[in-house]
C-alpha positions in Angstrom: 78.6 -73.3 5.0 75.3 -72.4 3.1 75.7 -73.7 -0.9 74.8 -71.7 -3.7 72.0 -73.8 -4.9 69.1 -71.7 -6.4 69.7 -68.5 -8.3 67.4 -65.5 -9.0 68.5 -63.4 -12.1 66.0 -60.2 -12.4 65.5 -59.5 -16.8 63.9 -56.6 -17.9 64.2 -57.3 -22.1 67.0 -54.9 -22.6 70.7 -55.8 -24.2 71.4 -56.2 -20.2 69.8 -59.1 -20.3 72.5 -61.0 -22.4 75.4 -59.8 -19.9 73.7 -61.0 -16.9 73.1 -64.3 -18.6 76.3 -64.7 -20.2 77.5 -63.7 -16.0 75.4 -66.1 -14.5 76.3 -68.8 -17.3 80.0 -68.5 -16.0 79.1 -68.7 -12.5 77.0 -71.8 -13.4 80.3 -73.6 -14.8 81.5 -73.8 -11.0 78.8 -73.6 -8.9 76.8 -76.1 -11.0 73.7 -74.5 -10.0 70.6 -76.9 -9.1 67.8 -74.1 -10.0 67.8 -70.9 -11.8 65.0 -68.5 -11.9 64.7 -65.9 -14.4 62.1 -63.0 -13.0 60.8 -60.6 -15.1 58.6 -57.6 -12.9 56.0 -56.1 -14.9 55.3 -52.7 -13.0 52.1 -51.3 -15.0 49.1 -52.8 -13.5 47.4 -55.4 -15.7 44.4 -53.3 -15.9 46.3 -50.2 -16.7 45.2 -47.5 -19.8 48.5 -48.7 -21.5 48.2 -52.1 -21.5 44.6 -52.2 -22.0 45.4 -50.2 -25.7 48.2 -53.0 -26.3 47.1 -56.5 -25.2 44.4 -57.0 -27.9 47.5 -56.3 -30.3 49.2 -59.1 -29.1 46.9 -62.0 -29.6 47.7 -63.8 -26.2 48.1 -62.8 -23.1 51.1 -60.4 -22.1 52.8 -62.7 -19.6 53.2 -65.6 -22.4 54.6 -62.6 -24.5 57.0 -61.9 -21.6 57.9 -65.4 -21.1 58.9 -66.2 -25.2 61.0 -63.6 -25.0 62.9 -64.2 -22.1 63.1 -67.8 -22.7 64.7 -67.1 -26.3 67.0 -65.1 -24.4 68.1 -67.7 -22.3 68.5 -70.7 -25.4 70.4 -68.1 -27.4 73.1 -68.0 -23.7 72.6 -71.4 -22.8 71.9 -73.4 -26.0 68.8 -74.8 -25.8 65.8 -74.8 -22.9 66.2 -76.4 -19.7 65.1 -78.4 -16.9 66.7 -76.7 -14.2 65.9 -72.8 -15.5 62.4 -71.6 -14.5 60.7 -68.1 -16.3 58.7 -66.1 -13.3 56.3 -63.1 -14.5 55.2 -60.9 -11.8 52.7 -58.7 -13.5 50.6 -56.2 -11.3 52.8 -53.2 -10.5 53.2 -54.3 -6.5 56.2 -54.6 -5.1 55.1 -55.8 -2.0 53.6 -59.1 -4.1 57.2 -59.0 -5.5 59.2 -59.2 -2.4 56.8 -61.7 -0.9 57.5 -64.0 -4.2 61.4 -63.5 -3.7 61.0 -64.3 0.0 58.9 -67.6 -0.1 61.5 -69.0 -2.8 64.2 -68.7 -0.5 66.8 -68.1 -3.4 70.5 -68.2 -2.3 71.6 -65.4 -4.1 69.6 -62.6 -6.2 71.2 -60.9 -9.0 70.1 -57.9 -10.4 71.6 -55.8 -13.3 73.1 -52.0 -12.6 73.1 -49.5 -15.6 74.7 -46.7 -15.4 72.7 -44.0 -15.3 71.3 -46.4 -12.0 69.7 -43.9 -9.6 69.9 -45.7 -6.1 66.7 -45.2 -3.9 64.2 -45.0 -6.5 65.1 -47.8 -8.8 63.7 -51.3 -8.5 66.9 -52.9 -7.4 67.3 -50.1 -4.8 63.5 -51.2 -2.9 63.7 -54.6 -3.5 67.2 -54.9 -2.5 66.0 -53.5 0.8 62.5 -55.2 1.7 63.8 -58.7 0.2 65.7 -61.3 3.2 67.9 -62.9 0.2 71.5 -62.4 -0.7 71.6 -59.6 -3.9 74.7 -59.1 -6.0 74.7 -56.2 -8.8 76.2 -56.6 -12.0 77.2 -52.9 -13.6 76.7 -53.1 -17.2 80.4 -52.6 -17.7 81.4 -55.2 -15.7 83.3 -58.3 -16.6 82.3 -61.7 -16.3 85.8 -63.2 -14.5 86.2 -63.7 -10.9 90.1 -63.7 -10.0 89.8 -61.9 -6.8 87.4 -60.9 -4.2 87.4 -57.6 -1.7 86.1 -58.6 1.4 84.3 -56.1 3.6 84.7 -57.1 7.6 83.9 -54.8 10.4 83.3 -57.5 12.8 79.5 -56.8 13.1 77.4 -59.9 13.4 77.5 -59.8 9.4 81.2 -60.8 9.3 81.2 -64.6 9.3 78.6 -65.0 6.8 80.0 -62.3 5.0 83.1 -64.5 5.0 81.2 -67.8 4.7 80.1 -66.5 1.2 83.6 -65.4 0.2 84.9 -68.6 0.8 82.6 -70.5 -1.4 82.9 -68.2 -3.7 86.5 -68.3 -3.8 86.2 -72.2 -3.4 84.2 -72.6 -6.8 86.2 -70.2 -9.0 89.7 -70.3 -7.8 89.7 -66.7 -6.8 92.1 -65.5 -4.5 90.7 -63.3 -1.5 91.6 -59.9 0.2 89.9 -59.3 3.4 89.6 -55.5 4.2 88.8 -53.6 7.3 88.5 -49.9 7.5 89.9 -48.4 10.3 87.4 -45.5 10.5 87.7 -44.3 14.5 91.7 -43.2 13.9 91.2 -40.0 12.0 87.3 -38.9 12.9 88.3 -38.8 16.4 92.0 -38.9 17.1 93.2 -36.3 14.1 96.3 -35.4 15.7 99.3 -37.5 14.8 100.3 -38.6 18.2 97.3 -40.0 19.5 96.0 -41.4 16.1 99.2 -43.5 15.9 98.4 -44.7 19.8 94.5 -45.2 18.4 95.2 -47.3 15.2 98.1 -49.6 16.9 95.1 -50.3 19.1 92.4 -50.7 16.7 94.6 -52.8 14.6 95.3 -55.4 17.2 91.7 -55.5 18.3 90.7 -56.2 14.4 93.2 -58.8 14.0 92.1 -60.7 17.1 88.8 -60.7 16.2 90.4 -62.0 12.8 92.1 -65.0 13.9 88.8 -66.0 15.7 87.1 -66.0 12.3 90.3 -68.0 10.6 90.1 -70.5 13.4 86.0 -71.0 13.1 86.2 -70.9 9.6 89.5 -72.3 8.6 91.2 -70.4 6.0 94.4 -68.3 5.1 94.6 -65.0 3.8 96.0 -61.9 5.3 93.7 -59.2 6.5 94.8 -55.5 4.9 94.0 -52.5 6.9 92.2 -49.1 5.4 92.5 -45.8 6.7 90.2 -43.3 5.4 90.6 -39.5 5.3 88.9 -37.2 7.1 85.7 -36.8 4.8 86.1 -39.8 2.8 83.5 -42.1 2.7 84.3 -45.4 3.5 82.3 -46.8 0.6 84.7 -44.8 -1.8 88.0 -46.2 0.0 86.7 -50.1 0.0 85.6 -49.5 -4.0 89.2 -47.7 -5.1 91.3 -50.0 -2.6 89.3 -53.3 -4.6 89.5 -51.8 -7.8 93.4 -50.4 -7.8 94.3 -53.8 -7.0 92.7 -55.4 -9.2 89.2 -57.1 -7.6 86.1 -58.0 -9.5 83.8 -58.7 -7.2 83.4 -56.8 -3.5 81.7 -59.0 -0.7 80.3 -56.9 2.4 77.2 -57.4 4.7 73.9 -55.8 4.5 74.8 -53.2 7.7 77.7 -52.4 9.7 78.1 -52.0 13.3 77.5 -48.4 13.2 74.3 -48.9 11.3 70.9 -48.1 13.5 69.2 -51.9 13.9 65.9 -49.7 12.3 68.0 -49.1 9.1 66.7 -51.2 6.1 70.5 -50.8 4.7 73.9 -49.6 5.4 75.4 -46.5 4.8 78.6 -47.5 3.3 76.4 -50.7 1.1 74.0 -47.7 -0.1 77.2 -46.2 -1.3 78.3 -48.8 -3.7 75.3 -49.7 -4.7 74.3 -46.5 -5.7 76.3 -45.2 -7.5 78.3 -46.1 -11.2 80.8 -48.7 -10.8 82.8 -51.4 -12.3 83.0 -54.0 -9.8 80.0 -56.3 -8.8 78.8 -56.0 -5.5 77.4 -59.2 -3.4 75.0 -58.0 -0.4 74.9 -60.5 2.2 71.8 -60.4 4.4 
């Protein structure tokens, strides 16, 4: 099972900053974290009409600016500098440069801040998110920083056991107690009628659950799996986000793409959905 090691925390200056901090702080009291990086994405070019007019203001360069700043940020969460917490400035305005950074540092787990007025596709969460190999987690800005319980998202798609790999330490560092989910999607889209959707989910259920206990035995853990049926239009993002949040998750763990997802697909349907829209609950993407 792959340890959470070295963290990426994406800062952009704004009061967000201090939550994600404060968050990752917490997390770093049980995972003991050997490396965190704090990356700060300057998207005007360097050579840009803006920053040409401001740079000679400042008296040094921009990225030492950038870097005082964030680093003040991080002594006024953790207490004082240290050791293992590195500041990363990637001036230039290319994201390409960005998501080759993020991918040659081979972070465990990326975490990026959500505001809510968070767009999806354009943002800079939304690209990187999608051109980046790493793990990603969103943090709404009305989220809390507690782990109690984690949603688990399982279709049985080739993202499922590291899906659950990541739940589990997770869970194992925090105390948290999980809730496996899986949607049972095929009953009503195709079988609407009451008789045959009864025969249909009976049938889907047992095929879930075996595939289930093949994942308890390889992975060895306890914890029963609950079964989602959605309506006829509703999105299956919506029901796994109201299922976690009624009963009372913070945090929803799913994989990148589901098995209905075209291979070509950069991301999921149903992850696109809880990413992008406003929510309470952190999400962790597993790749």
């Amino acid at each position: 099972m792959k340890k959470l090691d070295h963290i990426a925390l994406f800062a952009d200056l704004s009061k967000m900053d201090n939550l994600l901090l404060n968050y990752i702080k917490l997390l770093d009291d049980n995972f003991n974290f050997s490396k965190l990086t704090v990356i700060h994405y300057v998207a005007l070019d360097a050579y840009s009409i803006e920053l040409q007019e401001v740079i000679p203001e400042l008296g040094e360069p921009l990225e030492e600016v950038l870097r005082k700043e964030l680093q003040q940020n991080i002594k006024n969460v953790f207490g004082g500098p240290r050791d293992t917490i590195d500041v990363h400035i990637e001036s230039g305005g290319s994201i390409g440069k960005l998501v080759d950074y993020v991918d040659s540092m081979k972070f465990d787990l990326v975490i990026m801040g959500k505001k809510a007025h968070y767009a999806g596709s354009g943002s800079l969460g939304g690209k990187v998110v999608r051109l980046c190999n790493a793990n990603f987690m969103f943090i709404p800005e009305n989220s809390r920083p507690n782990i109690q319980k984690i949603a688990v998202a399982l279709d049985f798609s080739k993202y499922s056991e590291k899906v659950m790999e990541m739940a589990l330490e997770v869970s194992g560092k925090t105390g948290a107690e999980i809730m496996p989910l899986s949607v049972l999607k095929a009953a009503v889209r195709y079988f609407p009628y009451i008789r045959e959707r009864v025969a249909v989910e009976k049938s889907l259920k047992e095929n879930h659950q075996k595939s289930y206990r093949k994942l308890q035995n390889k992975l060895d853990f306890d914890a029963n799996l609950e079964f989602l049926i959605p309506d006829q239009d509703q999105h299956i993002g919506k029901l796994i986000y109201d299922h976690a949040l009624t009963n009372s998750a913070d945090m929803i763990i799913m994989g990148n793409k589901g098995k209905a997802d075209n291979e070509a697909l950069l991301m999921g349907s149903v992850t696109e959905r809880l990413i992008a829209t406003d929510k309470v609950l952190p999400v962790l993407i597993v790749k």
